[in-house]
Each structure stands twice: as structure tokens, then as C-alpha cells.
Amino acid sequence: MEKLVERDEAEKTLAQVYSECSTGRCSTVAIGGPLASGKTALLDSFARDAADAGATVLKATAARFERYQPLGILDQLLRAHRLFPHSAGLEVRALVEGIVEAGAHSEISQPILGLLQSAFQHLTDSPPLVVCIDDAHFMDVESLQYLLALMRRMGNAPMSIVLTYCPDMGRDSVQRILRAEFLRLPNCTELDLEPLSETGVATVLEEYFNLEASVRMAPECRQLCGGRPLLVHALAEDCTGTMWEPVARRRPMAGPAFGRAVLSCLYRAEPVVLEIAQAMATLGEFRSAAAVARLCGMDPESVARVAASPGVGGLLDHELLGQPSVREAVLGSIPQKDRHAMRSRAARLLHHEGAPALVTAGHLMRIDETIPWAKQVLCEAADQALAGGDHETAIGYLERAHRECADGRERIDIAARLADVVWRYNPAAVKGYLPDLVAAAERGELSVRQAVPVVRSLLWNGQVEQATRVTAGLGAGSRAQAGEDALRYAEQLRLWLPLTYPGIAPAPGSADGAPLDDGATTPEHRAATALGAVLRGSGEEGAVPAAERVLREALAGAASPASSLASLMVLIYSDHLDKASVWCDALLASMGETFGLVWNAMFTSARAEIHYRLGDLRNAKRQALTALALMPRESWGAAIVVPLSLLILTTTAMGDLREAESYLDLPVPSAAFGTLGGVVYLDARGHLHLARGRHDTALQDFLAAGHLMKLWEADCPSAVAWRVNAARAYLHKGLVAQAKELLSEHMALLPAGHPRTRGLSYRALASTLRPEERPPVLRKAANILDRCGDSLDLAYTFAELGHAYESLGDSVQARRHADKARALADRCAAALPPAPPAAASDEQAGTETAGATDLPVPQLSSAEWRVAELAARGSTNEQIARKLFITVSTVEQHLTRAYRKLGIRRRTQLPSCLSELVP
């Protein structure tokens, strides 16, 4: 039972009316107010109280669809009472038969009036009689006339008639009778219900929430509900779904219950009210009075008059109907067979009225009808949706426009736009548009601007041959276009191609255009020039400042994501990892989904690479996995080698060789090895082979990576240090001369700066020296790596320093540096590699063959394997004993047998040897 709020005065008045009625006074009460103002609740409460006091209560509810049934309300009143004696029952039946025969009359029938008076007089013989009629504005005229005549003839009988009505609603004749006659009856009391105040709304909300939340929510709730009790209750029901939230954050949110409540009010109004509401809901935000009137087939004045009607009471306010739940409920009330026609009319009307393309397109997407101007509107709406960050809606608009196009130039134009937009979010979905676009390019029907996304999509999906043909066809065969515009988009190709397929277009260098600091050039050109300078290793003095300038422009929205990524790689390849970290984080935070999943994935991969180069393996792996998960595998195309390379590198460095092998099992398109990402993949695969002890295979990968970098004139030592890695593979094979030759070449190519790469070079160089020569070089490498923040390679360097001092018999220094190495490795989550191979003499090197491989080793027992594996991970004998619940002596025995079977002498040789035993 609904609790009445702020209706105390009305309840007192009704109680007074009943009191007078029980003493023999005939009276009437008219309760007026707009829809959902609480009239029915007040009437029901009064009827219950009267019945509890012993009165005979007759109730009837008028309905819109029964308003033309003569004497329908009287029929409800008399049929609802079952306590008549036999004689009165005969009278009632005679009355009902009279109703059927009489039909509508403009004058009162005296026989019928006499029957009514007898029936009602009988009911007032003992207790008071209370007649309650709800929604009296929908009464039939005959019932209202007879009740008025009856009241004039009942005299001082203990009888009261209480009715509710909405002003200006129902038949005009009924409203005239109510106002001109019923309200002027003697002893008639008129009650006008006012909307609830904020205090009243808060009181209703207390039935659902605590006092603090109710008081805080009341202002917004009252504004949304207009103080209508029915809507306040419905809104509170919806808000109970957020009860888990802290009170301080709870806000009134209109949901399904609120939508249903508003719709029930509209159903209780005149049909025109619901029709106007449906038109307003269909038109959405663009619901001007003129547009609503035209959609309803009415004049604007009539619509305005209905909306301002006191009975409607603001139910047609824009704010109320603009609530998503209300709009959904109202749209659902439109019969299915009428929805398509209404949306079609709305779309045409909105287009005629000059509504925003986004508004009109929303209707076009819901109708199955070809309209000549629809394609243009859909394309404009797609642009607006993209500007607002809603790529799914934009793609939907473009796809619909593409379907409506017949074969021809217009279809090609939209397909080119689709290729551009769809690629940013799902590159695999572009494949369906590419055949037509390639054919159009070969016919010379694509502009340079349209060719950019086509070439990009072809290369991304590994269709190199088609991309080459499209690129070669640009020029004289292309459609006429403004020269400046064509050059701008051609410049984009010059930037993008070197970042992906250098074999098609070599990286641009500083000699190809304006200087790096030229303010007249575009961000794309400055980024491309800076990256080209770094990759070629020449003229890169201004590359880092130029890259940072582009990155500043990117944060201001003045540079493309391609130029931003290129500039970021300039910082990474120049070993400015601290700057790269700051810029990459800023770009990821600012871009959101503005540029799409593809660019988000690429920048996330770049962040993983920065983490790896700084030795933060946990975050490097996390970011690489995040990047890989941003898109389905098939959407990555040839670029899948980017996150896979980083996962292989990080898991190998962490000692998780099985996991690293699992990433090698993922298929990689052959076209990927024509990209710079493919070179990094070869390098990563080489690292894993080296960790597994497959030295020949590792060497092949490192040399293949170097061959491609030299071929593409992108032999940047700090991008991929393939010579350093190949030298290590040579050293494992005992080919010291070859290792020295590569390292000398590497050092000669290394430009000024690049501290991390220089530190790696010194560390590798130390392995080619005699034991007594190694510590100074390794200390120099450690100092450089410490300054540039590469914790992982610093750990490796300290470990090698420890091995070097151990070979010289300096156990104190060996232990000190080994402790440093272990501490850093733990911080990096890395597994320390075994001791580096000792440098062989020139004579020994001459006797080695390029195909030398390690001899097979026998299998260890399960106990020996467990102990050896823990020792390889850096655990001490005491730690191993505690973990395996054995004695330290047993640990030493297992290790002794394992060393003998493996043919090794040192603990640090275990990781390399054990890796060969893993299948």
C-alpha cells in the first residue's frame, strides 16, 4: 500500500466530508490534478477508510475506450455490489436491460432515473453510501448526467460522491459538465493536488534509502519526476539497483521501472498525448515543435496546446522524454507494423529540416529503404561519429552507404574510406574491400589520398605484390587532385613504408628533404627524416630534438600517430630511454581510443620495448601481452612479429624457455620478414636459440637480421645489435677471430652517443680478451650501463665480472660482483646466463669448423635434475636443501654427480647445459 505524502490537508477534508455524510448530509468531492499526481492513491485510501468505518462503498474507474458506452459507469457501480435483496436485484436487472435498450440519450429518462434512485435509496437506508469514481474525465456523458440528477433528488440521504479527474482531458462535453454543474453542486468540495515538494520527495525516498541519501537525492529526483509520486516511487525502484555504491556517490538514475511508469501515464491520457510522445521519442534530440507537429500530421499550435495541458502536467517535457529508459519504453509502444513507416517519415523530415547528419543517419540505419540522398548523409554522419570517438557507429554508417552504392566511382570512394577507418580497429576486416580498390588503382581511379590506406592495408596483411603495384601506379594514372594535397599524402607513404617494408621504400635520410630543424616542414616529414637519419647512422645530430618536437605536436593533436610512433622509435634507437618512457606514457594516456586499436597496440608494444631495454622484464612482458590481446591474432597481420619478438626476448631473459618456445610456435606471415619488425623477430629468435645452446641456429638468425639491415640501408647498431649477438654465438663456437671482426665493425659503425649500445659492445668485447684483460673493459661497460639505466645488461656485466675475477683467483671480488649480479637479476626477474666462453687462441680458432656442435649429454636422475635446476636458477645449497627437505650434504652429492654427467666444472655452466636437456 502506497504511503501518502503531503496529502494531510486533503485527507482531513475527506474525513470531514465523510463525517458530515454519516450524519445525514449529501455531499460531493472533486479531486483534480495532472496525471500521476496521486489522485488514485488518495481516492483508494479514502475508500478503505470509509469501508473500515462501516460505509457501503461503490467503486468504478472510467476508461478512455469506454467513454462512449451509455451508462457504463453506473453499470460498474451497481454490478460491483452483491448485497441487494431480491426486489432490489430485480430493479438492477431491469435497469441493465433499460441501459441496453435506451442507448445514448440527450435527455434523462425518468424511468431509468427512478430505478437508480430506488437502488441508491435502498443502499443508504442503514450505513452511509460512498461512491468513488476514478478518472471521471473519461466518464460517459449519460452516467455523469444521471449522477447529477440523482444527487439533486437524494436530499439529506447519507451519500457522498468522490471523483478524480484531470483538467482538460477527456471529452469536452464531460469537462463542461464537470466544471459547470458538478463543481457547482451544493456541498461540493474541490481538491487540487499539488506536486510533491523536495521535502515530500525525500520522505518518499526514505522508504527505499536512509535519511542522508534521501535528502541528497531529493532535488534531482524532484526535478526529473516533477514531484509526481508515481514517478518518484518508480525512480526509487531503479535506484535500489545501485545500493551497493557508497551513499556519497548514489545518484537518481532513471531505469526500466521509471520508463514503464511514464508509459503507463501516457496510456492513461488521450491518444494524441501518446502519439506526440512517440513522435518526440522517434525524433530524439532534434524534436522541435514544428518537427513533432509535422511527424504527427498536426499543426504546431495544437501540439503546443496539448503539451501545455494541465492534465498532461509536463509529461511531454523534453527532459523527461529524453531519458533513455523513457524513450526506449515509448518507442516500444509503437506497433511493429508502424515503426518502419514512422522512422522513414522521421528521416525524410529531419533531412528536410536540416538536422545534423548524425541524427538523420540514426533513422536511416533502422529502415530498409533506398533513399537517393542517404549515402551523403551517412558519410557525413560517419565523419561526425569519428570526431566524437565512436568508431563502431562510423563504420556502420559507411558500410550501409557502401551497400547502397551501385558499382561505380561512388562505391570506390566509400570503400577507400572504409579501408582507412576499419584498419584502425580491425585490419583483418579490410580484406573484403581490397580487391575492388586494387582494381580501381590499376585503372587510375584512386587519388594519392585514397591510395595511402589501401597500400597500408595491403602491406599490413602481407599482400606485398599488390601494394607494390598500387604504389607504382600512383602518379600520372591517378585521378586529378590538388598538387599540394597529393604531395602531402605521398609524403605519408614516404613515412609509413620505411617503418614497415623498407624493401619497397628505403628509409628517408636527411639528404632527402629539408633540415631536421626546419620549421616549414610537416611533422610527418620531420619524423621520417629523423628516423631515417638514425637508421642510416648519418646526420642524426638533430634527430632527437626533431623527434621531441613532433611528440609535443602530437600531444597537441597536430601530428599523426604514424609520425608520433616514428619519433618515439628515434628516441629508443638513440638510447634516450628515459625520454622515451615519459613520451610513450604521455601518448598512451592522451590518445585513448582516438586513433584506434591498431595504433594503441603499436604504442603499447613500443612501451614494452622500452621496459625491456631498461631491464624491467615483468612490465615488458605485461605490456607485450596487453598489446597482443588488444586485437585478434588475424588482425595483427605481418605486424604480429612486434609483440611476439618482445615476448620471446623477455621470457628468454627471465629463463622461461618453454614459454619462449611457445611464442615461436605461433604462425608468422612470411611477409613479416620483409619488415623491420621481422628483423627484431629474427634477433629475438636468435637469443632463444643461444639460450638453448643451439649456437649454429642462433648465428644464422643473427646474420640473417644483419643481412636485411644492410640491404635496406638501415644498419643501425642500437636498433638491433646483431653483430654483438652474432659475436657471442661465434664465441660459443670457439671462433674468436670472427667474433672480434664483427665487434670491431660494430664499434666503428656506432655513432657518438648511444650509451646503452656502447655498453653492450664493451661487455661483448671483454669475452674476446684474455682473462686478465677482461675486468677493466667490463667495469667500463658496467659504468656506462649503470648511467643509462639498463639494469638487465648491468646484471649480466656484473656476473661476467664475477666470472672474470674467479678465473683470476680473486674470490673476494668474484663474490662481490656475483652478489651484485644476483640482486639486480632478482630485481629484473631475470635468470643469469652461464659463464661466457673463454677466448681461444688464434691457433685454436683456426682448427674450429663452422659446423661444430656440442656433444650429447647423458640424462640426469629426477633428484639430480631438481637439484641442478634450482642451482642453475641461483639458489644456494642451503636454500636448495630447505626447498627439497634434504640435507646440504645430499645437495652437494647430487650436484657432484650432475657435474660429472654434464662434463662441467662450475655452477654457472648449469643453465646452458640444462637447457639442452629440455625437449
mmCIF file of N, CA and C in Angstrom, residues 655-663 692 865 918-919:
data_model
loop_
_atom_site.group_PDB
_atom_site.id
_atom_site.type_symbol
_atom_site.label_atom_id
_atom_site.label_comp_id
_atom_site.label_asym_id
_atom_site.label_seq_id
_atom_site.Cartn_x
_atom_site.Cartn_y
_atom_site.Cartn_z
ATOM 1 N N GLY A 655 64.380 -16.658 -18.169
ATOM 2 C CA GLY A 655 64.682 -18.069 -18.003
ATOM 3 C C GLY A 655 63.514 -18.989 -18.279
ATOM 4 N N ASP A 656 62.376 -18.447 -18.751
ATOM 5 C CA ASP A 656 61.200 -19.263 -19.072
ATOM 6 C C ASP A 656 61.299 -19.722 -20.526
ATOM 7 N N LEU A 657 62.219 -20.634 -20.776
ATOM 8 C CA LEU A 657 62.498 -21.015 -22.161
ATOM 9 C C LEU A 657 61.351 -21.789 -22.791
ATOM 10 N N ARG A 658 60.638 -22.565 -21.987
ATOM 11 C CA ARG A 658 59.479 -23.280 -22.541
ATOM 12 C C ARG A 658 58.437 -22.285 -23.047
ATOM 13 N N GLU A 659 58.165 -21.254 -22.257
ATOM 14 C CA GLU A 659 57.193 -20.249 -22.682
ATOM 15 C C GLU A 659 57.690 -19.510 -23.918
ATOM 16 N N ALA A 660 58.968 -19.190 -23.938
ATOM 17 C CA ALA A 660 59.529 -18.520 -25.110
ATOM 18 C C ALA A 660 59.347 -19.385 -26.354
ATOM 19 N N GLU A 661 59.575 -20.699 -26.227
ATOM 20 C CA GLU A 661 59.374 -21.608 -27.357
ATOM 21 C C GLU A 661 57.919 -21.588 -27.821
ATOM 22 N N SER A 662 56.984 -21.434 -26.871
ATOM 23 C CA SER A 662 55.566 -21.432 -27.245
ATOM 24 C C SER A 662 55.227 -20.252 -28.147
ATOM 25 N N TYR A 663 55.905 -19.123 -27.959
ATOM 26 C CA TYR A 663 55.653 -17.969 -28.827
ATOM 27 C C TYR A 663 56.239 -18.199 -30.217
ATOM 28 N N ARG A 692 69.239 -21.796 -25.592
ATOM 29 C CA ARG A 692 69.043 -23.236 -25.676
ATOM 30 C C ARG A 692 70.334 -23.984 -26.027
ATOM 31 N N TRP A 865 68.208 -33.802 -11.289
ATOM 32 C CA TRP A 865 67.639 -32.731 -12.119
ATOM 33 C C TRP A 865 67.061 -31.626 -11.242
ATOM 34 N N VAL A 918 66.179 -30.062 -22.168
ATOM 35 C CA VAL A 918 64.738 -29.817 -22.222
ATOM 36 C C VAL A 918 64.247 -30.088 -23.630
ATOM 37 N N PRO A 919 63.228 -30.965 -23.809
ATOM 38 C CA PRO A 919 62.768 -31.272 -25.159
ATOM 39 C C PRO A 919 62.074 -30.087 -25.786
#
